[in-house]
Amino acid sequence: MRNVKIFEESEKYMPGGVNSPVRAFKSVGMNPPILKSGNGSRVVDEEGNEYIDFVASWGPMILGHNDEDVIKAIEDMLKNAISFGAPTEIELKLAKHMCETLDNIDMIRMVNSGTEATMSAIKLARGYTKRDKIIKFAGCYHGHFDGFLVEAGSGVLTEGIPGSPGVPEASVKNTLIAQYNDLESVKMLFEKEGNEIAAIIVEPVAGNMGVVPAKPEFLKGMRELCDKYGSLLIFDEVMTGFRVAYKGAQSVYGVKPDLTTFAKIMGGGLPTGAYGGRREIMSQLSPMGPVYQAGTMSGNPVVMAAGYAALTKLYENPKYYEHIEEIGTLLKEGVEEIAKEKGLPIVINRCGGMITLFFTKESKVETYEDVKTCDTDLFTRYFKHMLENGIYLPPSQFEAMFIGVKHSKEDIEKFLDVLRKF
Ligand code: KE4
């Protein structure tokens, strides 16, 4: 009973026993396994139970746990450096690699989390346009920055919190809410106050209400609105970057954002984030320009070494994405077959290695309204059954599960067998 013993003691010293709310498994009403080790597609808890891991640290571990190249890069860097707070060559190598291998990044700034990336991108957009208002979408989550905690997704949606205490009205009065995949709802806001809108921030494939891919005309239409009103289009690719394709969702849709935010995969499993885009915008950032953003651990050499190892490995092995596409298709088709066979109300949305099984009677899930029709009690029963049978999933209907390079066809067959028993 080590899992319970450890978790109960954790609850004494850390609020909810965790350092990030979704990990507490509150929404599924159970104590979480305490994980001890990971290897490839597997994780093992403190009681020796092994699971096939479809959480992947909420996205970062696309190469699988204990990747030998990432580990070696970290070990080699540690021989010389942990942290200096000074320029290093390794941060240049990662920055240069991202600017050269991604399509719409002239310059990039490293930070320490996805939230830091998105809040900094918003500040930069406001500084560059000299406007205050931003548009975000109900059900999308861009981190815990005050200005975003309005009808957010992920843990805010999972916990059913309308916003969050501690966020003054002043912090959200400049945040306008539109509806995902509903271009009209965006157009209306621009017609009303377009010349005050600094930016739109959007998940080009939503992952935080569960996976809901954008309709192509939705993203294209927002690009045109931003061009018309002089606002910036920010793609939050914290989850989709290096996930739905190496070059992210923007390469899948062929829509060019002005700024892009990254995190998760780009750190190889260590804490990091970044934002980047057109030179004329990025050059507004201190010390080059007047917009101030800073960070003691930004560009940490050990983190940069891990990220550089991960991204170069992904870039040099395009067949990794073919593998993910192949087993992702296997999973989707298998789930649809079982749902039909057993009369299970499931809609499965997938984009690359990002997948969500929605427990809804609807025939499709394309909007936040569709998402809200889900039966979270049925999801909870599914979640518990899968966990008891060695399948480790995100403990929320409003999250994405992830498949990566080290997931095998056998892993997918096991998932489908356990689902069939459910
Ligand atoms: P972090 O600050 O948690 O590194 O990143 C915030 C963030 C920003 N943008 C998108 C699209 C994101 O998905 C996230 C964080 N994702 C959640 C999972 N849906 C992190 C899990 C957690 O909160 O523990």
PDB file of N, CA and C and ligand atoms in Angstrom, residues 20 22 58 113-115 141-143 154 203 208 236 238-239 264 399, ligand 1:
ATOM      1  N   SER A  20       0.696  19.777  -9.415  1.00  0.00           N
ATOM      2  CA  SER A  20      -0.156  20.256 -10.506  1.00  0.00           C
ATOM      3  C   SER A  20      -1.492  19.527 -10.364  1.00  0.00           C
ATOM      4  N   VAL A  22      -4.166  18.369 -11.977  1.00  0.00           N
ATOM      5  CA  VAL A  22      -4.699  17.202 -12.695  1.00  0.00           C
ATOM      6  C   VAL A  22      -4.099  15.882 -12.203  1.00  0.00           C
ATOM      7  N   TRP A  58       2.220  14.298 -19.929  1.00  0.00           N
ATOM      8  CA  TRP A  58       1.291  15.258 -20.570  1.00  0.00           C
ATOM      9  C   TRP A  58       1.846  15.746 -21.902  1.00  0.00           C
ATOM     10  N   SER A 113       8.471  27.253 -18.937  1.00  0.00           N
ATOM     11  CA  SER A 113       7.220  26.483 -18.943  1.00  0.00           C
ATOM     12  C   SER A 113       6.342  26.989 -20.077  1.00  0.00           C
ATOM     13  N   GLY A 114       5.293  26.240 -20.342  1.00  0.00           N
ATOM     14  CA  GLY A 114       4.363  26.674 -21.383  1.00  0.00           C
ATOM     15  C   GLY A 114       3.644  27.948 -20.984  1.00  0.00           C
ATOM     16  N   THR A 115       3.299  28.048 -19.680  1.00  0.00           N
ATOM     17  CA  THR A 115       2.615  29.255 -19.201  1.00  0.00           C
ATOM     18  C   THR A 115       3.489  30.477 -19.406  1.00  0.00           C
ATOM     19  N   TYR A 141      -6.841  25.954 -23.150  1.00  0.00           N
ATOM     20  CA  TYR A 141      -6.021  26.230 -21.968  1.00  0.00           C
ATOM     21  C   TYR A 141      -4.623  26.611 -22.440  1.00  0.00           C
ATOM     22  N   HIS A 142      -4.128  27.725 -21.890  1.00  0.00           N
ATOM     23  CA  HIS A 142      -2.796  28.186 -22.305  1.00  0.00           C
ATOM     24  C   HIS A 142      -1.887  28.332 -21.103  1.00  0.00           C
ATOM     25  N   GLY A 143      -2.249  27.682 -19.967  1.00  0.00           N
ATOM     26  CA  GLY A 143      -1.465  27.829 -18.749  1.00  0.00           C
ATOM     27  C   GLY A 143      -2.222  28.642 -17.721  1.00  0.00           C
ATOM     28  N   SER A 154      -8.467  22.086 -19.773  1.00  0.00           N
ATOM     29  CA  SER A 154      -7.583  21.268 -18.939  1.00  0.00           C
ATOM     30  C   SER A 154      -8.119  21.164 -17.508  1.00  0.00           C
ATOM     31  N   GLU A 203      -5.155  27.267 -29.634  1.00  0.00           N
ATOM     32  CA  GLU A 203      -4.532  25.950 -29.825  1.00  0.00           C
ATOM     33  C   GLU A 203      -4.924  25.487 -31.225  1.00  0.00           C
ATOM     34  N   ASN A 208      -6.989  20.636 -24.838  1.00  0.00           N
ATOM     35  CA  ASN A 208      -7.369  20.838 -23.431  1.00  0.00           C
ATOM     36  C   ASN A 208      -8.861  20.838 -23.163  1.00  0.00           C
ATOM     37  N   ASP A 236      -0.650  28.601 -30.033  1.00  0.00           N
ATOM     38  CA  ASP A 236      -0.107  27.946 -28.852  1.00  0.00           C
ATOM     39  C   ASP A 236       0.154  26.484 -29.215  1.00  0.00           C
ATOM     40  N   VAL A 238       2.282  24.528 -27.626  1.00  0.00           N
ATOM     41  CA  VAL A 238       2.900  23.862 -26.468  1.00  0.00           C
ATOM     42  C   VAL A 238       2.649  22.366 -26.544  1.00  0.00           C
ATOM     43  N   MET A 239       1.425  21.965 -26.884  1.00  0.00           N
ATOM     44  CA  MET A 239       1.106  20.536 -26.958  1.00  0.00           C
ATOM     45  C   MET A 239       1.312  19.986 -28.372  1.00  0.00           C
ATOM     46  N   LYS A 264       6.874  21.481 -23.416  1.00  0.00           N
ATOM     47  CA  LYS A 264       6.727  20.011 -23.439  1.00  0.00           C
ATOM     48  C   LYS A 264       7.850  19.307 -24.219  1.00  0.00           C
ATOM     49  N   GLU A 399      -8.827  15.857 -21.527  1.00  0.00           N
ATOM     50  CA  GLU A 399      -7.378  15.871 -21.788  1.00  0.00           C
ATOM     51  C   GLU A 399      -7.102  14.991 -22.999  1.00  0.00           C
TER      52      GLU A 399
HETATM   53  P1  KE4 B   1       2.754  24.516 -18.545  1.00  0.00           P
HETATM   54  O1  KE4 B   1       2.853  25.874 -17.893  1.00  0.00           O
HETATM   55  O2  KE4 B   1       1.893  23.550 -17.762  1.00  0.00           O
HETATM   56  O3  KE4 B   1       4.126  23.944 -18.929  1.00  0.00           O
HETATM   57  O4  KE4 B   1       2.047  24.725 -19.990  1.00  0.00           O
HETATM   58  C1  KE4 B   1       0.762  25.313 -20.029  1.00  0.00           C
HETATM   59  C2  KE4 B   1       0.092  24.939 -21.329  1.00  0.00           C
HETATM   60  C3  KE4 B   1       0.035  25.879 -22.342  1.00  0.00           C
HETATM   61  N1  KE4 B   1      -0.553  25.597 -23.529  1.00  0.00           N
HETATM   62  C4  KE4 B   1      -1.089  24.378 -23.772  1.00  0.00           C
HETATM   63  C5  KE4 B   1      -1.719  24.117 -25.105  1.00  0.00           C
HETATM   64  C6  KE4 B   1      -1.040  23.355 -22.778  1.00  0.00           C
HETATM   65  O5  KE4 B   1      -1.574  22.147 -23.039  1.00  0.00           O
HETATM   66  C7  KE4 B   1      -0.441  23.635 -21.530  1.00  0.00           C
HETATM   67  C8  KE4 B   1      -0.361  22.614 -20.420  1.00  0.00           C
HETATM   68  N2  KE4 B   1      -1.053  21.376 -20.639  1.00  0.00           N
HETATM   69  C9  KE4 B   1      -1.537  20.711 -19.458  1.00  0.00           C
HETATM   70  C10 KE4 B   1      -2.211  19.408 -19.893  1.00  0.00           C
HETATM   71  N3  KE4 B   1      -3.322  19.626 -20.717  1.00  0.00           N
HETATM   72  C11 KE4 B   1      -0.453  20.469 -18.471  1.00  0.00           C
HETATM   73  C12 KE4 B   1      -0.782  19.423 -17.420  1.00  0.00           C
HETATM   74  C13 KE4 B   1      -0.831  20.045 -16.073  1.00  0.00           C
HETATM   75  O6  KE4 B   1      -1.446  21.133 -15.938  1.00  0.00           O
HETATM   76  O7  KE4 B   1      -0.245  19.428 -15.163  1.00  0.00           O
END
